[in-house]
Short mmCIF file of C-alpha atoms in Angstrom, two decimals:
data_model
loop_
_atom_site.label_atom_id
_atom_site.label_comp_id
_atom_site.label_asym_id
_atom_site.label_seq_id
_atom_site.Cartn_x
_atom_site.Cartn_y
_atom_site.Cartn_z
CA UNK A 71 0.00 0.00 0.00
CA UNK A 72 2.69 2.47 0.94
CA UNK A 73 4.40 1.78 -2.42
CA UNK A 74 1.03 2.30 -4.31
CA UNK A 75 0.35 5.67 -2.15
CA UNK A 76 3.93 6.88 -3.00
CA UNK A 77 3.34 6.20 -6.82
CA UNK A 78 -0.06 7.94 -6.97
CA UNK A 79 1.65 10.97 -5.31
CA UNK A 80 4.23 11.07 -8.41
CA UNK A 81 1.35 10.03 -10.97
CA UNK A 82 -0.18 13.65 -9.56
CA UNK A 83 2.74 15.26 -10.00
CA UNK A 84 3.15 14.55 -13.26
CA UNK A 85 -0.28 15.25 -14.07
CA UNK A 86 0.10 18.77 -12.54
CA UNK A 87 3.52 19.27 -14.21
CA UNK A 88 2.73 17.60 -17.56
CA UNK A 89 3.41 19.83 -20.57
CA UNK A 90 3.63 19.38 -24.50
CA UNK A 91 7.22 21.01 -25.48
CA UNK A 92 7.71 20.15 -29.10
CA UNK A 93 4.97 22.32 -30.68
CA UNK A 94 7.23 25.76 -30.40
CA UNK A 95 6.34 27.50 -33.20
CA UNK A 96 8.55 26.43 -36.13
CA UNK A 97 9.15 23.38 -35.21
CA UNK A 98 8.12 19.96 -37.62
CA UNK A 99 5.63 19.45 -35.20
CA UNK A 100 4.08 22.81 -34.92
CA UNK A 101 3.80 22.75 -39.12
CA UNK A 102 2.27 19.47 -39.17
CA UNK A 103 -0.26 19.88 -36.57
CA UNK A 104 -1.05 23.55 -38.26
CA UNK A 105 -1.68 21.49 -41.49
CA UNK A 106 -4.21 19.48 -39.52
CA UNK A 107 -5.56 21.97 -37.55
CA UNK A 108 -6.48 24.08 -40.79
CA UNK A 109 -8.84 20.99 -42.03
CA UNK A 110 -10.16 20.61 -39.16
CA UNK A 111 -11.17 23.94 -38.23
CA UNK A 112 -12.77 23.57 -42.29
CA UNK A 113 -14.55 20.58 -41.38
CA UNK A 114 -16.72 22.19 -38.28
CA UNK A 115 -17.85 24.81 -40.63
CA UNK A 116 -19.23 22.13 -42.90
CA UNK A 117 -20.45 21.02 -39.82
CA UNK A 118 -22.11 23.48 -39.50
CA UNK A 119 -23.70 23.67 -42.83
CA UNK A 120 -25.04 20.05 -42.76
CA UNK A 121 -27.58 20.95 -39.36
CA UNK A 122 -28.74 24.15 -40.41
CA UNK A 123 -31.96 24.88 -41.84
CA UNK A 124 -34.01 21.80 -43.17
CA UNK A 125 -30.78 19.32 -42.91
CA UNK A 126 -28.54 18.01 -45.07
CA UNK A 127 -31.14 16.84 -48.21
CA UNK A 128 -33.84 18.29 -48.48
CA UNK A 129 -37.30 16.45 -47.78
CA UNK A 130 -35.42 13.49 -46.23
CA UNK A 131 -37.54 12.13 -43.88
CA UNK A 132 -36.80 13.52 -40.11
CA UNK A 133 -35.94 9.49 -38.83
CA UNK A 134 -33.21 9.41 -40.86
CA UNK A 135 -32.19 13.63 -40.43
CA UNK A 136 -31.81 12.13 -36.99
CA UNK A 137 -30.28 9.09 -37.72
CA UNK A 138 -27.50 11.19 -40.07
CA UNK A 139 -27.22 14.49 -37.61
CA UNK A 140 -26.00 12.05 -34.77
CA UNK A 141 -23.98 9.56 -36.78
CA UNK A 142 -21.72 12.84 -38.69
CA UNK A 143 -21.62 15.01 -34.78
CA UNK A 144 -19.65 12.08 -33.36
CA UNK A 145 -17.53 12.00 -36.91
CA UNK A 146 -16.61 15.81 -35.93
CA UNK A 147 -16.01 14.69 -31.89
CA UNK A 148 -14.17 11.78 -32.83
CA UNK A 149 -12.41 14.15 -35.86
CA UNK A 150 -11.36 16.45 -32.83
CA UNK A 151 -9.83 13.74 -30.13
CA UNK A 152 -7.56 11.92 -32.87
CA UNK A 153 -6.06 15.83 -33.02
CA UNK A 154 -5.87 15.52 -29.12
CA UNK A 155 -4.58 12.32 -28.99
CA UNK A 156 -2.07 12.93 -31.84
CA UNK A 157 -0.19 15.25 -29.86
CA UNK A 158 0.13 13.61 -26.91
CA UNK A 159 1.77 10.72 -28.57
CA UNK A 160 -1.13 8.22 -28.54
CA UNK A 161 -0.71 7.24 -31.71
CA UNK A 162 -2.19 4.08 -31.68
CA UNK A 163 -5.26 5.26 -29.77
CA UNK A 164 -5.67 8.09 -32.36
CA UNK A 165 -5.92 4.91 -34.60
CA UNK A 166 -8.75 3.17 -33.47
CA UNK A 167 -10.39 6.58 -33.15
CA UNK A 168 -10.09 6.73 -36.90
CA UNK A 169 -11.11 3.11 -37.51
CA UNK A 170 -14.35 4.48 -35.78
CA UNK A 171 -15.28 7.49 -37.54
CA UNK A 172 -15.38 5.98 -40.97
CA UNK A 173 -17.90 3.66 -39.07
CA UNK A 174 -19.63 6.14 -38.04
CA UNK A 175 -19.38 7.89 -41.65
CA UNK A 176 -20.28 5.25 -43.30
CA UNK A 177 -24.00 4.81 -41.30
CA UNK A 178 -24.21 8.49 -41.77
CA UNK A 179 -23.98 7.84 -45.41
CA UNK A 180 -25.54 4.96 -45.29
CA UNK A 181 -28.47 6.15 -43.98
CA UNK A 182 -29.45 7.83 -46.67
CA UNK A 183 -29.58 4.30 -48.58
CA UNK A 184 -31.17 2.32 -45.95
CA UNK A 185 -32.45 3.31 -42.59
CA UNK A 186 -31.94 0.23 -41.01
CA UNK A 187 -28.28 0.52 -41.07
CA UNK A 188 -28.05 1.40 -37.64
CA UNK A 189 -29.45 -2.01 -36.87
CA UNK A 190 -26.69 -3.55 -38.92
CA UNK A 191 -24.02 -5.33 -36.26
CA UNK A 192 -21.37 -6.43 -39.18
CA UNK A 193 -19.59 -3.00 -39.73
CA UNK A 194 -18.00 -4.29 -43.42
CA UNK A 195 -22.17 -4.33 -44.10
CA UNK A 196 -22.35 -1.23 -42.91
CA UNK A 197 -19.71 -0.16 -45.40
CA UNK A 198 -20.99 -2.16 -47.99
CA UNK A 199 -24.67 -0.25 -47.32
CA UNK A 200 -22.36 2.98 -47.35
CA UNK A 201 -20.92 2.49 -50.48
CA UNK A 202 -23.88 1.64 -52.25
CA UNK A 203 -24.98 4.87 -52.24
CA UNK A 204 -24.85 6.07 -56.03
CA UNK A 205 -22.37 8.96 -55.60
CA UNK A 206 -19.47 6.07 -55.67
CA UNK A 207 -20.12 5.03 -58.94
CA UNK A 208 -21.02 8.57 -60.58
CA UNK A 209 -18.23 10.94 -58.89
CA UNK A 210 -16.59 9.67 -55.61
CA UNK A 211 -15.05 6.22 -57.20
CA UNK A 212 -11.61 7.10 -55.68
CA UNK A 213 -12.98 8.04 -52.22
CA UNK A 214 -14.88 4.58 -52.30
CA UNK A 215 -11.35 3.22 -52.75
CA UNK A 216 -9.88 5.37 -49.87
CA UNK A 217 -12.55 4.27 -47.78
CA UNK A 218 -12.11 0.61 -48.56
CA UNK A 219 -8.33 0.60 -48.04
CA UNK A 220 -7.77 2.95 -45.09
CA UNK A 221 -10.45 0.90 -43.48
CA UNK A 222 -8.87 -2.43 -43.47
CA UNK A 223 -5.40 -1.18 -42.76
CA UNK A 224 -7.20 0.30 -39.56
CA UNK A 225 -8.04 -2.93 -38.62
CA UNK A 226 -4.86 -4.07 -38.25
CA UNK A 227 -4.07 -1.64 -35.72
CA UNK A 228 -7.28 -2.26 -33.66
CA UNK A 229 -6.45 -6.07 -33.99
CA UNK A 230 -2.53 -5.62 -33.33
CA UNK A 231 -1.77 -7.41 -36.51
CA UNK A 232 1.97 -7.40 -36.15
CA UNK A 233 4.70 -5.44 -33.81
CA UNK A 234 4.37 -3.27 -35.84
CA UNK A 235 0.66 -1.78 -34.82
CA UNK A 236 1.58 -2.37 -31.46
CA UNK A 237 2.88 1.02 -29.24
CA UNK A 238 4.98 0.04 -26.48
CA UNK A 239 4.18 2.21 -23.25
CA UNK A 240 5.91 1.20 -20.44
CA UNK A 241 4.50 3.56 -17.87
CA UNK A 242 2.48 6.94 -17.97
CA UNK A 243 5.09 8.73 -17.14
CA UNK A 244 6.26 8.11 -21.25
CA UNK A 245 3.99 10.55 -22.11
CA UNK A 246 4.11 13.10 -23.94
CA UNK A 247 5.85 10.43 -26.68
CA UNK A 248 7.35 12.70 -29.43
CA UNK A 249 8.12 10.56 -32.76
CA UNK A 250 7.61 12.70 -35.51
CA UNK A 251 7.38 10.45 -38.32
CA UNK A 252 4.53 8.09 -36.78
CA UNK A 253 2.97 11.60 -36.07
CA UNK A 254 3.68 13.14 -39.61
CA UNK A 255 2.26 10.07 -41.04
CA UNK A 256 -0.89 10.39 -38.63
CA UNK A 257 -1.61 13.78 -39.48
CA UNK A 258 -1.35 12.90 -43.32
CA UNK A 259 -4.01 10.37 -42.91
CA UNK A 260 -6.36 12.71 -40.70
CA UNK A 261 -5.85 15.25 -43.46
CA UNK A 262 -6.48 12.69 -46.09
CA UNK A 263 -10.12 11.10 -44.31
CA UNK A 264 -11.25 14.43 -44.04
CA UNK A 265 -10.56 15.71 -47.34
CA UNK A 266 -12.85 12.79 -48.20
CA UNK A 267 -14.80 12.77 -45.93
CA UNK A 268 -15.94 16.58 -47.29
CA UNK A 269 -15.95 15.29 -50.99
CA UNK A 270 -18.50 12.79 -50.36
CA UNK A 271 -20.84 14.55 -48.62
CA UNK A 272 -20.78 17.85 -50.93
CA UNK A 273 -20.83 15.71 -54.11
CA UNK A 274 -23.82 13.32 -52.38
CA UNK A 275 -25.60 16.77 -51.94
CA UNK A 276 -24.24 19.96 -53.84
CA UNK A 277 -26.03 22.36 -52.52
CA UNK A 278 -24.35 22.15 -48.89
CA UNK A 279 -21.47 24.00 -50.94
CA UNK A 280 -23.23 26.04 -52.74
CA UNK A 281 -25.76 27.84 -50.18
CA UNK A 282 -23.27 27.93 -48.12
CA UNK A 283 -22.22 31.00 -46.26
CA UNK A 284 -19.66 33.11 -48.10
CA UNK A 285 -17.50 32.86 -44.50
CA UNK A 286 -17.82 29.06 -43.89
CA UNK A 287 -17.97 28.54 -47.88
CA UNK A 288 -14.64 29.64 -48.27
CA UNK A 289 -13.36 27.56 -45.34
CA UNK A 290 -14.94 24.25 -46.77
CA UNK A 291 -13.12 25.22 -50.51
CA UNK A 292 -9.80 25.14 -48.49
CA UNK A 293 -10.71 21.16 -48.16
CA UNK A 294 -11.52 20.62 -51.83
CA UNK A 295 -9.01 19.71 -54.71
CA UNK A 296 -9.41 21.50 -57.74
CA UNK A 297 -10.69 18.71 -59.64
CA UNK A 298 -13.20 17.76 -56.68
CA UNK A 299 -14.34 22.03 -57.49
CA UNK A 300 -14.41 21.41 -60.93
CA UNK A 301 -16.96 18.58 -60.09
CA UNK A 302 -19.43 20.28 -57.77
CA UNK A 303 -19.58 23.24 -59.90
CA UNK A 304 -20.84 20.85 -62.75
CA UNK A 305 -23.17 19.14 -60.51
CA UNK A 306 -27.08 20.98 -60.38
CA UNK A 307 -27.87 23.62 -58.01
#
């Protein structure tokens, strides 16, 4: 007991000390979680765009305005603590965290196809559902493929497929863990899902992008290539 007493006074020390010293400006860090922080400041003013008004689509029914608004929120929450856990070093956690927003994604998408989806325990269903929706084979065939891919190499992190999805922490006190390549290749990916993440949804419904406030408008272009513009512009107010 005294042992365990002694080690909870350091564990609050440590808490009450703990600080985050690599992100001085200019530093690798700093620029990569700048990068991140730009889409992800873009992606809560699409956020914002989907729940105003009517909803995302118009005259969809209100079950499934429900079933969508609560399914894409917890994309933007979970969105927000792989940036949180990023920097701390939990790279692994930030992972799974990803693993689960395409699930989630994927019934807010799927939704649209088929309300039951939320009923649907098998969550490569639930993708299937997803990406039966008729935007993947009309204008978002390489974000079906992202999807697909970035799914299943999730998995192997949430399953521990090999040493190498594994994260070694030895003790609390590890943390913060500074590696910048595993967290220069994490923030690639986060910028990556939500890059198509954004394509998706403005391409599934156009007019999200182009009602949009001039303000938040302009944020949500900062998301889209120039080839994804060229292809909502096309697409029918």
């Amino acid at each position: 007991m005294r042992e365990i007493n002694q080690d909870f006074i350091e564990l609050q020390k440590f808490i009450n000390e703990y600080k985050i010293l690599n992100l001085v400006p200019g530093s690798e860090f700093n620029d990569v979680l700048k990068k991140m922080h730009k889409r992800y400041f873009a992606f809560l003013a699409l956020h914002h765009e989907l729940l105003i008004d009517n909803g995302y689509i118009d005259n969809l029914p209100m079950e499934q305005q429900e079933i969508f608004k609560y399914r894409i929120s917890e994309v933007l929450s979970e969105l927000g603590t792989i940036l949180f856990l990023s920097v701390h070093g939990c790279y692994k956690a930030a992972k799974l965290v990803m693993r689960s927003s395409i699930e989630n994604f994927s019934k807010a998408v799927g939704c649209l196809v088929n309300i039951n989806i939320v009923n649907e325990t098998s969550v490569y269903k639930v993708i299937e559902i997803a990406l039966s929706h008729n935007v993947f084979s009309e204008t978002a065939m390489s974000e079906k493929n992202y999807l697909n891919e970035k799914y299943s190499r999730l998995c192997e992190d949430v399953h521990t497929a090999s040493v190498s999805n594994m994260q070694t922490i030895e003790c609390i006190g590890n943390f913060p863990i500074s590696d910048f390549q595993l967290f220069n290749l994490l923030g690639d990916s986060f910028i990556k899902l939500i890059n198509v993440f954004t394509a998706i949804l403005i391409k599934i419904e156009p007019n999200t992008f182009h009602r949009a406030h001039h303000s938040r408008k302009d944020l949500i272009a900062l998301i889209l290539s120039n080839e994804d513009k060229r292809i909502i512009h096309q697409l029918e107010y």
